[in-house]
Amino acid sequence: MKSWNVGILLFDQVEILDFTGPYEVFGLAVHDRYKPTERSLFNVTTISESGNLVVAENNLKVTPDYSLATAPAYDLLVIPGGPGVRKALLNEALVNWVRARSGDTPWITSVCTGSLLLAQTGLLDEKKATTHIDSIDWMRTQYPAIDVIDDVKYVDEDRIVTSAGVSNGMHMSLHMVDRLAGREVAQDVSHIMQFETDFDEYAC
């Protein structure tokens, strides 16, 4: 079974569980757990604009692995949300980087209001998407080209998958493990985390 490179974009005032939830899900996905042949299936690293320390919500300090300029190629990109998204939407470097990376990254995902950053790039135009429950109406108003979906954990539009708020990023990540590594691996991660999910609960 092959392995995949996952990049998680960070910025100041990013919501903690938005990025640590997916980090944990992908990090726990292994082949042959507890056997001598056990190996990780996802290599997860983090990126910020400059590569310097990021101050997340509640003053959690995180040192990213890469800057936008030094980030390697990824198979899957995770865009988290949080209060910092408001500033990120106005950051042309971040918006342009996400847009550019979409061309050579097979899967683009978002958690919570991270979908607003994807919306800003135009990648969600004419697609279904979701976001945090408190930002649904704002997303509909600001990005009328998007078919915004209520009351779902995540929306799968093939290579672009958006999730609702905070903990739903873990449901979305388990869904992606299911898609890429298979149901058995995804169920194993769900078991290890003691985090139950319905692998078929999303908007088509």
Tab-separated table of C-alpha atoms in Angstrom, residues 43-204:
chain	number	residue	atom	x	y	z
A	43	ASN	CA	3.355	11.758	6.203
A	44	VAL	CA	1.876	14.891	7.793
A	45	THR	CA	3.683	18.239	7.856
A	46	THR	CA	2.655	21.842	8.484
A	47	ILE	CA	3.135	25.050	6.517
A	48	SER	CA	2.809	28.745	7.291
A	49	GLU	CA	3.429	31.822	5.179
A	50	SER	CA	6.909	32.500	6.548
A	51	GLY	CA	7.675	29.192	8.242
A	52	ASN	CA	8.039	31.039	11.536
A	53	LEU	CA	6.175	30.319	14.766
A	54	VAL	CA	2.371	30.571	14.563
A	55	VAL	CA	0.182	31.562	17.522
A	56	ALA	CA	-3.026	29.540	17.321
A	57	GLU	CA	-6.217	30.060	19.313
A	58	ASN	CA	-5.809	30.241	23.086
A	59	ASN	CA	-2.161	31.263	22.637
A	60	LEU	CA	-0.929	27.818	21.551
A	61	LYS	CA	2.432	28.272	19.837
A	62	VAL	CA	3.304	26.036	16.906
A	63	THR	CA	6.457	25.896	14.790
A	64	PRO	CA	5.583	24.873	11.208
A	65	ASP	CA	7.758	22.523	9.182
A	66	TYR	CA	7.806	24.685	6.059
A	67	SER	CA	7.112	28.116	4.629
A	68	LEU	CA	5.036	28.670	1.493
A	69	ALA	CA	8.278	28.932	-0.442
A	70	THR	CA	9.855	25.715	0.899
A	71	ALA	CA	6.784	23.450	1.139
A	72	PRO	CA	7.165	20.188	-0.818
A	73	ALA	CA	4.614	18.663	-3.152
A	74	TYR	CA	1.571	17.232	-1.404
A	75	ASP	CA	-1.022	14.620	-2.211
A	76	LEU	CA	-3.554	16.232	0.120
A	77	LEU	CA	-3.822	19.735	1.539
A	78	VAL	CA	-5.825	20.675	4.647
A	79	ILE	CA	-7.018	24.273	5.111
A	80	PRO	CA	-8.233	24.806	8.706
A	81	GLY	CA	-10.357	27.675	9.983
A	82	GLY	CA	-10.642	29.882	13.034
A	83	PRO	CA	-10.714	33.635	13.744
A	84	GLY	CA	-7.489	34.049	11.776
A	85	VAL	CA	-9.312	33.263	8.544
A	86	ARG	CA	-10.639	36.835	8.482
A	87	LYS	CA	-7.109	38.136	8.015
A	88	ALA	CA	-6.107	35.213	5.783
A	89	LEU	CA	-8.850	36.123	3.301
A	90	LEU	CA	-7.075	39.436	2.727
A	91	ASN	CA	-3.624	37.842	2.473
A	92	GLU	CA	-2.919	37.594	-1.257
A	93	ALA	CA	0.163	35.432	-0.677
A	94	LEU	CA	-1.879	32.772	1.112
A	95	VAL	CA	-4.809	32.922	-1.304
A	96	ASN	CA	-2.546	32.762	-4.353
A	97	TRP	CA	-0.514	29.888	-2.870
A	98	VAL	CA	-3.628	27.797	-2.233
A	99	ARG	CA	-4.925	28.552	-5.717
A	100	ALA	CA	-1.578	27.670	-7.308
A	101	ARG	CA	-1.175	24.478	-5.268
A	102	SER	CA	-4.615	23.299	-6.334
A	103	GLY	CA	-3.198	22.705	-9.790
A	104	ASP	CA	-0.800	19.953	-8.713
A	105	THR	CA	-2.339	18.700	-5.444
A	106	PRO	CA	-4.755	15.812	-6.069
A	107	TRP	CA	-6.964	16.482	-3.027
A	108	ILE	CA	-7.799	19.789	-1.359
A	109	THR	CA	-9.744	19.773	1.923
A	110	SER	CA	-10.919	22.351	4.425
A	111	VAL	CA	-12.150	22.367	8.009
A	112	CYS	CA	-14.664	24.828	9.428
A	113	THR	CA	-14.205	28.355	8.068
A	114	GLY	CA	-11.162	27.189	6.122
A	115	SER	CA	-13.690	26.724	3.320
A	116	LEU	CA	-13.944	30.521	3.137
A	117	LEU	CA	-10.293	30.638	2.131
A	118	LEU	CA	-11.020	28.090	-0.581
A	119	ALA	CA	-14.023	30.171	-1.612
A	120	GLN	CA	-11.784	33.228	-1.921
A	121	THR	CA	-9.613	31.369	-4.446
A	122	GLY	CA	-12.620	30.581	-6.634
A	123	LEU	CA	-12.041	26.825	-6.290
A	124	LEU	CA	-15.516	26.264	-4.867
A	125	ASP	CA	-17.433	28.125	-7.572
A	126	GLU	CA	-20.281	26.003	-8.990
A	127	LYS	CA	-19.623	23.340	-6.349
A	128	LYS	CA	-21.329	22.199	-3.166
A	129	ALA	CA	-19.539	23.112	0.062
A	130	THR	CA	-20.105	23.615	3.759
A	131	THR	CA	-18.555	25.552	6.625
A	132	HIS	CA	-19.039	26.327	10.318
A	133	ILE	CA	-22.707	26.605	11.283
A	134	ASP	CA	-22.293	30.268	12.266
A	135	SER	CA	-20.763	31.164	8.891
A	136	ILE	CA	-23.241	29.391	6.589
A	137	ASP	CA	-25.335	32.487	5.854
A	138	TRP	CA	-22.280	34.708	5.418
A	139	MET	CA	-20.784	32.230	2.958
A	140	ARG	CA	-24.013	32.167	0.952
A	141	THR	CA	-24.097	35.959	0.804
A	142	GLN	CA	-20.430	36.538	0.010
A	143	TYR	CA	-19.957	33.648	-2.430
A	144	PRO	CA	-23.230	33.187	-4.341
A	145	ALA	CA	-21.575	30.922	-6.933
A	146	ILE	CA	-21.236	28.206	-4.242
A	147	ASP	CA	-24.046	25.789	-3.382
A	148	VAL	CA	-23.722	25.996	0.427
A	149	ILE	CA	-25.029	22.905	2.254
A	150	ASP	CA	-26.456	22.916	5.799
A	151	ASP	CA	-26.534	20.184	8.430
A	152	VAL	CA	-23.807	17.890	7.140
A	153	LYS	CA	-20.460	16.881	8.582
A	154	TYR	CA	-18.670	17.255	5.269
A	155	VAL	CA	-19.279	17.632	1.552
A	156	ASP	CA	-17.339	15.511	-0.929
A	157	GLU	CA	-16.901	17.062	-4.381
A	158	ASP	CA	-14.360	14.472	-5.495
A	159	ARG	CA	-10.979	16.212	-5.254
A	160	ILE	CA	-12.281	19.026	-3.024
A	161	VAL	CA	-13.825	18.119	0.339
A	162	THR	CA	-15.084	20.710	2.830
A	163	SER	CA	-16.193	20.033	6.396
A	164	ALA	CA	-18.384	21.816	8.888
A	165	GLY	CA	-17.015	23.229	12.130
A	166	VAL	CA	-14.142	22.090	14.318
A	167	SER	CA	-14.657	18.400	15.278
A	168	ASN	CA	-16.152	17.696	11.853
A	169	GLY	CA	-12.640	17.990	10.462
A	170	MET	CA	-11.954	14.599	12.050
A	171	HIS	CA	-14.994	13.084	10.328
A	172	MET	CA	-13.754	14.527	7.037
A	173	SER	CA	-10.220	13.226	7.629
A	174	LEU	CA	-11.468	9.733	8.442
A	175	HIS	CA	-13.491	9.910	5.230
A	176	MET	CA	-10.313	10.744	3.315
A	177	VAL	CA	-8.430	7.884	4.975
A	178	ASP	CA	-11.320	5.664	3.892
A	179	ARG	CA	-11.089	6.944	0.313
A	180	LEU	CA	-7.313	6.681	0.015
A	181	ALA	CA	-6.269	3.819	2.287
A	182	GLY	CA	-9.494	1.843	2.568
A	183	ARG	CA	-12.316	1.231	5.022
A	184	GLU	CA	-10.332	-1.199	7.193
A	185	VAL	CA	-7.617	1.369	7.870
A	186	ALA	CA	-10.174	4.123	8.499
A	187	GLN	CA	-12.134	1.969	10.923
A	188	ASP	CA	-8.908	1.083	12.729
A	189	VAL	CA	-8.103	4.784	13.198
A	190	SER	CA	-11.658	5.448	14.401
A	191	HIS	CA	-11.259	2.602	16.917
A	192	ILE	CA	-7.868	3.791	18.180
A	193	MET	CA	-9.190	7.345	18.617
A	194	GLN	CA	-12.469	6.080	20.116
A	195	PHE	CA	-14.125	8.521	17.730
A	196	GLU	CA	-17.126	7.071	15.944
A	197	THR	CA	-18.117	8.266	12.495
A	198	ASP	CA	-20.528	7.367	9.736
A	199	PHE	CA	-18.295	6.872	6.710
A	200	ASP	CA	-21.187	7.460	4.325
A	201	GLU	CA	-22.631	10.621	5.872
A	202	TYR	CA	-21.906	13.509	3.525
A	203	ALA	CA	-23.647	15.592	0.880
A	204	CYS	CA	-23.210	14.344	-2.690
